[in-house]
XYZ file of C-alpha atoms in Angstrom:
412
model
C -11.691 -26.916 27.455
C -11.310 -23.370 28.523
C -14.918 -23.060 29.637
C -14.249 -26.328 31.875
C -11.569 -24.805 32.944
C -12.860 -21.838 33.990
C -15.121 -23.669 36.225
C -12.694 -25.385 38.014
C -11.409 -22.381 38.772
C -14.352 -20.531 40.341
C -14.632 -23.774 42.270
C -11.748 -23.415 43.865
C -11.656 -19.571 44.306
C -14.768 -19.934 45.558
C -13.659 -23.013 48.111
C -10.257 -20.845 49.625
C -12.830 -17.676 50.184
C -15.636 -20.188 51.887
C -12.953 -21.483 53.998
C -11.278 -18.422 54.777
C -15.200 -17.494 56.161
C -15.536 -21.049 57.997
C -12.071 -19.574 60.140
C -13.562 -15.878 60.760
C -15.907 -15.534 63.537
C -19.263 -13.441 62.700
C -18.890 -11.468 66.087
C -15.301 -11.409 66.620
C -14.115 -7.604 66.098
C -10.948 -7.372 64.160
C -11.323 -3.418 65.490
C -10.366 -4.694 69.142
C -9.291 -7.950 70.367
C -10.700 -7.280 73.594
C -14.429 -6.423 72.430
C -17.531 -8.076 74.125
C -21.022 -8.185 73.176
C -22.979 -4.751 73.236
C -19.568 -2.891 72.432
C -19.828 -0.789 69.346
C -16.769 -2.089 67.471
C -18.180 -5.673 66.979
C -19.964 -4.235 64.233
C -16.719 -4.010 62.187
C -16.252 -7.880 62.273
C -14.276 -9.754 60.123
C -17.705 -10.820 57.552
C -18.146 -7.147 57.069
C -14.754 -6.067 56.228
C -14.381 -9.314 53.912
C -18.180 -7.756 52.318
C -16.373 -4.410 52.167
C -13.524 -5.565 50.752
C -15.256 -8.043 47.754
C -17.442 -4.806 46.984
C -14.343 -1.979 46.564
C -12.538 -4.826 44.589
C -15.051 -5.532 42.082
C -15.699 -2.069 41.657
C -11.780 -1.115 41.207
C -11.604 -4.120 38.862
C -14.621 -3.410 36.970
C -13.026 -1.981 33.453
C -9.271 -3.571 34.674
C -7.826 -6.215 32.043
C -7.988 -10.030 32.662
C -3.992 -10.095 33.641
C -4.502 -7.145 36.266
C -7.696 -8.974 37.542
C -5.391 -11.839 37.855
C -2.921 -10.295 39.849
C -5.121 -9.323 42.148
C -6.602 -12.672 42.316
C -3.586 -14.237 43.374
C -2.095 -12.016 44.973
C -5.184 -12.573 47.605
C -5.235 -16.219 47.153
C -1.389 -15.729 49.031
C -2.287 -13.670 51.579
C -5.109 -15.934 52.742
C -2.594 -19.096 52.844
C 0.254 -16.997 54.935
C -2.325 -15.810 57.129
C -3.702 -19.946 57.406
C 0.090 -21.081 57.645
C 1.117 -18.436 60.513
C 2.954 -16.290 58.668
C 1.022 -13.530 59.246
C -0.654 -13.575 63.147
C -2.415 -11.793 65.608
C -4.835 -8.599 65.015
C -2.980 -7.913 61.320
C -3.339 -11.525 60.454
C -7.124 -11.321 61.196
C -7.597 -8.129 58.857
C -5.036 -9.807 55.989
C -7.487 -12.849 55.801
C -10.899 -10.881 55.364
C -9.563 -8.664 53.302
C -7.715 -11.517 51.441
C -10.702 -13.909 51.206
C -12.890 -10.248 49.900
C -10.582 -9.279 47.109
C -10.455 -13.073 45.749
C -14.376 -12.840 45.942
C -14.404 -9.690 43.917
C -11.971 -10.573 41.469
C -13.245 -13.918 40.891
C -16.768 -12.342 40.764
C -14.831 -10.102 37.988
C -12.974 -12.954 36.184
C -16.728 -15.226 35.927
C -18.082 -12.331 34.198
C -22.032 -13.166 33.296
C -20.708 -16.978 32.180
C -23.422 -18.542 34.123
C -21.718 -22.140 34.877
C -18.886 -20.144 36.467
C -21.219 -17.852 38.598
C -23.107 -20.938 39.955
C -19.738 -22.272 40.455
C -18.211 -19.977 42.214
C -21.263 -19.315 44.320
C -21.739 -22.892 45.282
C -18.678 -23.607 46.559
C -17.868 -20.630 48.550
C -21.470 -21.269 50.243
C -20.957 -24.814 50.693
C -16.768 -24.281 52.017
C -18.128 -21.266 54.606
C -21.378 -23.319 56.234
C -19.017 -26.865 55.957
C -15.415 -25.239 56.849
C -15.348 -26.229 60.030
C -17.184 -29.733 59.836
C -14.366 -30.357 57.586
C -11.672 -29.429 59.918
C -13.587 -31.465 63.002
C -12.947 -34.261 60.787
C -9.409 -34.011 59.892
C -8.708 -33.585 63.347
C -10.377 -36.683 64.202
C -8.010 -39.234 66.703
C -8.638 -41.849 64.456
C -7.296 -39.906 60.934
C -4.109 -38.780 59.541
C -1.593 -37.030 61.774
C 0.267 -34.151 60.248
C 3.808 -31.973 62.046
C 3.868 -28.374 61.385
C 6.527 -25.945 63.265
C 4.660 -23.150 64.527
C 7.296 -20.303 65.918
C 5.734 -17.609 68.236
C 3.046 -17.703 70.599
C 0.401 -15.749 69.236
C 0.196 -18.786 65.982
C -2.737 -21.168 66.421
C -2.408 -22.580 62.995
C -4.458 -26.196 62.524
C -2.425 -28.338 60.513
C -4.809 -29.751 58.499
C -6.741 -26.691 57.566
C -2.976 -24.657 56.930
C -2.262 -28.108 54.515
C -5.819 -28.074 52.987
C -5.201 -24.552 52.170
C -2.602 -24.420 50.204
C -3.649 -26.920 48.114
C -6.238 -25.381 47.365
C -4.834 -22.556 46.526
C -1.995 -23.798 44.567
C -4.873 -25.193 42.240
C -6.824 -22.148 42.182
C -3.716 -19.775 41.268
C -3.257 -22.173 38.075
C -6.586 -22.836 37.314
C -7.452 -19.066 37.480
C -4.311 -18.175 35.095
C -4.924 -21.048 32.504
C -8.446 -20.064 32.441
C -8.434 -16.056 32.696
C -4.932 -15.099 30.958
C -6.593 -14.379 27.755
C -9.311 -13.853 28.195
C -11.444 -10.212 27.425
C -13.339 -9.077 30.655
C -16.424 -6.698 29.568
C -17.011 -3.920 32.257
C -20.157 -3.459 34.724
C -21.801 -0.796 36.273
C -20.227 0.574 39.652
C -22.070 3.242 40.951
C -24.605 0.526 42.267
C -22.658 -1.493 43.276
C -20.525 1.198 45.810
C -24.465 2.680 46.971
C -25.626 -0.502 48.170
C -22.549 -3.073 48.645
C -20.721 -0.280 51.268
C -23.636 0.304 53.755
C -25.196 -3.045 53.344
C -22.594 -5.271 55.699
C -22.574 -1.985 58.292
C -26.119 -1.849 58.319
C -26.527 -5.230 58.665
C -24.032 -5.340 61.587
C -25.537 -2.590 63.562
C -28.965 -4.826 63.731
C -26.931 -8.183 64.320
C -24.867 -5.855 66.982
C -28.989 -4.618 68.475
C -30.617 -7.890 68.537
C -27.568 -9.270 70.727
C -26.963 -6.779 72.863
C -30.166 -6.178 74.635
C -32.365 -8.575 76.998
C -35.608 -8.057 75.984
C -36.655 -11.194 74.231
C -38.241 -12.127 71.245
C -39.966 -8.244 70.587
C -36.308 -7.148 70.065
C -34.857 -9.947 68.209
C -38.043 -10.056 66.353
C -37.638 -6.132 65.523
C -34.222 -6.732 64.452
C -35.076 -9.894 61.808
C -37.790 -7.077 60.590
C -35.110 -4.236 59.971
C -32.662 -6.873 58.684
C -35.717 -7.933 55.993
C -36.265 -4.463 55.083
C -32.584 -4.150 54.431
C -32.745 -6.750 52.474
C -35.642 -5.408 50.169
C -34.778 -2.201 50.133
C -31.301 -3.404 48.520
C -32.678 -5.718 46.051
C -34.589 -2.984 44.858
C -31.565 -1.024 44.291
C -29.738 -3.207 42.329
C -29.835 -2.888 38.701
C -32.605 -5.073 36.468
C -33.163 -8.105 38.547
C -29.886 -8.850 40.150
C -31.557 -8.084 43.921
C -32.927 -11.572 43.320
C -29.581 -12.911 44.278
C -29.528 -10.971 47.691
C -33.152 -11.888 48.734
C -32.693 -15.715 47.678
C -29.653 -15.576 50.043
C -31.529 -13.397 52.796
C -34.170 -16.045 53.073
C -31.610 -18.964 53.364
C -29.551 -17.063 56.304
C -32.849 -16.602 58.086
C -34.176 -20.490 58.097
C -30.767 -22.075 58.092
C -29.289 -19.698 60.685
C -28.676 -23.267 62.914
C -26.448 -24.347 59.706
C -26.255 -27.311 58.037
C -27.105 -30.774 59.845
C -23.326 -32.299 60.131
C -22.339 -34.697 62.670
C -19.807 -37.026 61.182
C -17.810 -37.679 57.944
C -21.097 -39.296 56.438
C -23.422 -36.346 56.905
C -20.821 -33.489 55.364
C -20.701 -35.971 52.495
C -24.467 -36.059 52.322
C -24.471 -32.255 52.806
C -21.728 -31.618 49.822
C -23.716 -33.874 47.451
C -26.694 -32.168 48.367
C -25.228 -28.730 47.382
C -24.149 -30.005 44.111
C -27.051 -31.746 43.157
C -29.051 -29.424 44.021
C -26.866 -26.365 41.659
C -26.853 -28.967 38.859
C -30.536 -28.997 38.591
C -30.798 -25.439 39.126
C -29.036 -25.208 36.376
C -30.404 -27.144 34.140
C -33.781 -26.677 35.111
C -34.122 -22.970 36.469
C -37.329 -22.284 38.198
C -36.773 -19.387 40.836
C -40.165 -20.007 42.459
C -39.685 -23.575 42.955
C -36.995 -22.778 44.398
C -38.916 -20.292 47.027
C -41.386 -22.988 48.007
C -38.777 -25.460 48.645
C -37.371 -22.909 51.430
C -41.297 -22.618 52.658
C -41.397 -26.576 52.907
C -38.099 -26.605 54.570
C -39.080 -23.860 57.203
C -42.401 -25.573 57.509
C -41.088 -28.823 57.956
C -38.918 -27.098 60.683
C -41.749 -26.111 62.375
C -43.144 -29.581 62.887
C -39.987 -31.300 63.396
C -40.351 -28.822 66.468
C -43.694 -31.037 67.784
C -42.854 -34.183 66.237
C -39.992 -36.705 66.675
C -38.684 -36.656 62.998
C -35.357 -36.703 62.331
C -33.934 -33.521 60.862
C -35.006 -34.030 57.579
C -35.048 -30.152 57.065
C -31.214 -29.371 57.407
C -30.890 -32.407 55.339
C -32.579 -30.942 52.930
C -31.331 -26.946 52.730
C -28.358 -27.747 51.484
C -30.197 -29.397 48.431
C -32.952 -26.316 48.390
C -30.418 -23.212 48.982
C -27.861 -24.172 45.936
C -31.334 -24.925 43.677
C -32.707 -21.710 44.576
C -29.595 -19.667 44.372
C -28.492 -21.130 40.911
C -31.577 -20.543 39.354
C -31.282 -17.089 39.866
C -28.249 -16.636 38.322
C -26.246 -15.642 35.953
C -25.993 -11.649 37.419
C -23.764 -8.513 37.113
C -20.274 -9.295 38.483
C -20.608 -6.482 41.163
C -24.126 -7.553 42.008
C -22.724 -11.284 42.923
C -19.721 -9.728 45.022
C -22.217 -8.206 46.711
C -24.754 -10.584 47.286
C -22.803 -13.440 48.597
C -21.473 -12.712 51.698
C -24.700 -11.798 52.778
C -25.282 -15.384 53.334
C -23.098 -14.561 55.889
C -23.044 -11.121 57.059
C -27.145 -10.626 56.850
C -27.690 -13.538 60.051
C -29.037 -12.815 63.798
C -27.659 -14.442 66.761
C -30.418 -16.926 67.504
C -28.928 -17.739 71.549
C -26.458 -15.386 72.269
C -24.654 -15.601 76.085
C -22.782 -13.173 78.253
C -19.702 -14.258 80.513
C -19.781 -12.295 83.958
C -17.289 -12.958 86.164
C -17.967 -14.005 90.453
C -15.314 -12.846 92.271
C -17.021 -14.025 95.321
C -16.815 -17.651 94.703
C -13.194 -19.841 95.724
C -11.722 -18.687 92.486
C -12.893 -15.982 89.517
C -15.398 -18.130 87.367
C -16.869 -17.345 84.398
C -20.424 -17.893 84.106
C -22.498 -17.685 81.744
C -26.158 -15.579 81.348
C -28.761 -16.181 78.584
C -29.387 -12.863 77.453
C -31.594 -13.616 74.287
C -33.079 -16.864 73.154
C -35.978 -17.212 70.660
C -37.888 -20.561 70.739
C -38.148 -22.753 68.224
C -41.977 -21.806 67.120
C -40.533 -17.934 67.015
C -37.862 -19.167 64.703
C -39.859 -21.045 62.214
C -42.667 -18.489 62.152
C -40.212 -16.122 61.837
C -38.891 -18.067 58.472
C -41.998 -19.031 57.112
C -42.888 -15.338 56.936
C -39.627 -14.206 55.710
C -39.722 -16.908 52.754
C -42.952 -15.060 51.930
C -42.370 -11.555 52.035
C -38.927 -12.590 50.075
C -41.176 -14.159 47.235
C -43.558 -11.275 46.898
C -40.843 -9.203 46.548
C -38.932 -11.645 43.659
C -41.871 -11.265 41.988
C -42.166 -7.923 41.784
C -38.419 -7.803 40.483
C -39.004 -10.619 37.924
C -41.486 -7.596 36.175
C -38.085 -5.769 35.378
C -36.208 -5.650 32.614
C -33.231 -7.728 32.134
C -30.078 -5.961 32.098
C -27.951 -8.019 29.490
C -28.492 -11.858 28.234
C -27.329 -14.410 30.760
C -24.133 -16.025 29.095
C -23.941 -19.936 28.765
């Protein structure tokens, strides 16, 4: 009963901080509300101060009891729903939800421990809520669904009804679900050091070559040099983290970079065929762990990308990520709790702008228009080269890591 419960409850932590990502744009600064491409302070986006955040918290929390963990847990949990529900707007309310949505990541990393059903769990569904967030909100929205009234006071609230109601359901069940599951529980404490040395630079440094390979019009040599510094980033870090825990970070680098279009949903049918996919695929990752199976699914899908780019096929291969990513990710778990903090926004945080525009004002037409320049765009045989040789360098370097030491058993 308790370990079911503590499921639940990683599935729902891990749903409010996957939403909270689906609402925060990857480029918009939270520095500057008026910042544009090629300006310095879009580094500091919301993702990176939500990566920031999850890191210092799981660090802080790392030798804390269960109850304090719990505080903090739903203390963040509240902050995320006034910021959804208007009550806390503009630039602050921007800030308040990353660094809401980063401290329930790091506490809930904290509160799943090395139990491997709650890592997998937790993982899953903040993956699947951040990639799906917003095909979820398209479809509560649509004319033909459920109308909802919510009294919004001040201009500078644009809360969406459905997503402010969805939201605090949520997190009403994930405040109980995380104190029925976590009150008694004994939390055993993980290294730190680690965790600060690679989770602090990672999101900046990762944000500076997002920030490069959008910011400059020099086609696919740049944006190609940036997916190279981003991989060696990635390496680099995995290498850094303790035992084999950089597995986690590389399975999720390798996702980013062939399912940086996101998953295929359309319409109420596909984000059900995309949900199922993400939990069938964890359930058999659980059950049946095989990391490199899990790699070679991410080549087929990138290679089936690349013909699907010649050939009228329907896309079969963002049908089938969703499946592939939660395989491949749960078999490489259970990790340290500061490791998986770490890792998982990466999903996020560790992407490149694949078309990225520039609005320029013309004065000299009847009436200031915007219009908008291509400044980068990749094709689609760039991309899928791109992935296929990402997926491999990523799997060389897994298996390198799989020659380390394990740092402690995997719980259940």
């Amino acid at each position: 009963m308790i370990d079911s419960m503590k499921v639940l409850s990683m599935i729902l932590a891990g749903f409010v901080v996957g939403y909270a990502v689906s609402d925060i744009r990857p480029f918009d600064s939270l520095l500057s509300s008026t910042a544009e491409f090629g300006s310095p302070t879009t580094i500091v986006n919301g993702l990176a101060v939500l990566a920031l955040t999850a890191c210092l918290v799981s660090v802080a929390l790392a030798r804390s009891s269960a109850r304090g963990v719990l505080v903090v847990a739903i203390g963040a949990v509240l902050v995320v729903v006034f910021r959804t529900v208007g009550m806390v707007t503009g630039m602050f309310g921007d800030w308040a939800c990353a660094v809401g949505a980063g401290a329930l990541l790091g506490a809930s990393a904290v509160l799943a421990g090395r139990h491997r059903a709650a890592q997998a769990s937790l993982a899953v569904a903040a993956i699947g809520a951040g990639l799906l967030g917003t095909a979820l909100d398209a479809l509560l929205q649509a004319d033909d669904g459920p109308v909802f009234v919510w009294d919004v006071v001040g201009a500078e609230d644009a809360v969406v009804p459905e997503r402010a109601i969805v939201m605090v359901i949520a997190a009403l069940g994930t405040a109980l679900s995380l104190y029925q599951a976590h009150r008694d529980v004994a939390l055993q404490s993980h290294e730190t050091r680690r965790t600060r040395l690679i989770g602090l630079p990672l999101p900046i440094a990762a944000g500076v070559v997002s920030w490069f390979a959008a910011g400059h019009d020099s086609g696919d040599a740049v944006w190609l040099g940036a997916l190279a510094g981003m991989a060696v980033l990635a390496v680099v870090a995995a290498f850094a983290f303790p035992g084999r825990d950089g597995r986690v970070l590389l399975v999720l680098f390798a996702s980013a970079t062939i399912g940086s279009m996101g998953f295929a949903v359309e319409d109420s049918l596909q984000l059900a065929v995309s949900v199922a996919l993400l939990v069938v695929g964890a359930g058999i990752g659980y059950r049946w762990p095989q990391l490199y199976v899990g790699l070679g699914g991410l080549l087929v899908v990138a290679g089936a990308s690349l013909i699907e780019g010649y050939i009228a096929l329907p896309s079969l291969s963002q049908f089938a990520l969703p499946f592939v990513v939660a395989y491949a990710l749960v078999s490489v778990l259970s990790t340290a709790p500061g490791s998986l903090a770490v890792a998982l926004p990466a999903l996020f945080t560790m992407t490149l702008p694949v078309v990225v525009y520039s609005a320029s004002y013309q004065p000299g037409l009847s009436s200031d228009v915007s219009v908008a320049t291509r400044t980068s765009e990749p094709d689609h045989l760039v991309l899928s080269l791109a992935g296929l040789v990402v997926v491999a360098v990523v799997t060389v370097a897994c298996a390198v890591l799989m020659r380390r030491p394990t740092q402690n058993p995997a719980a259940r």
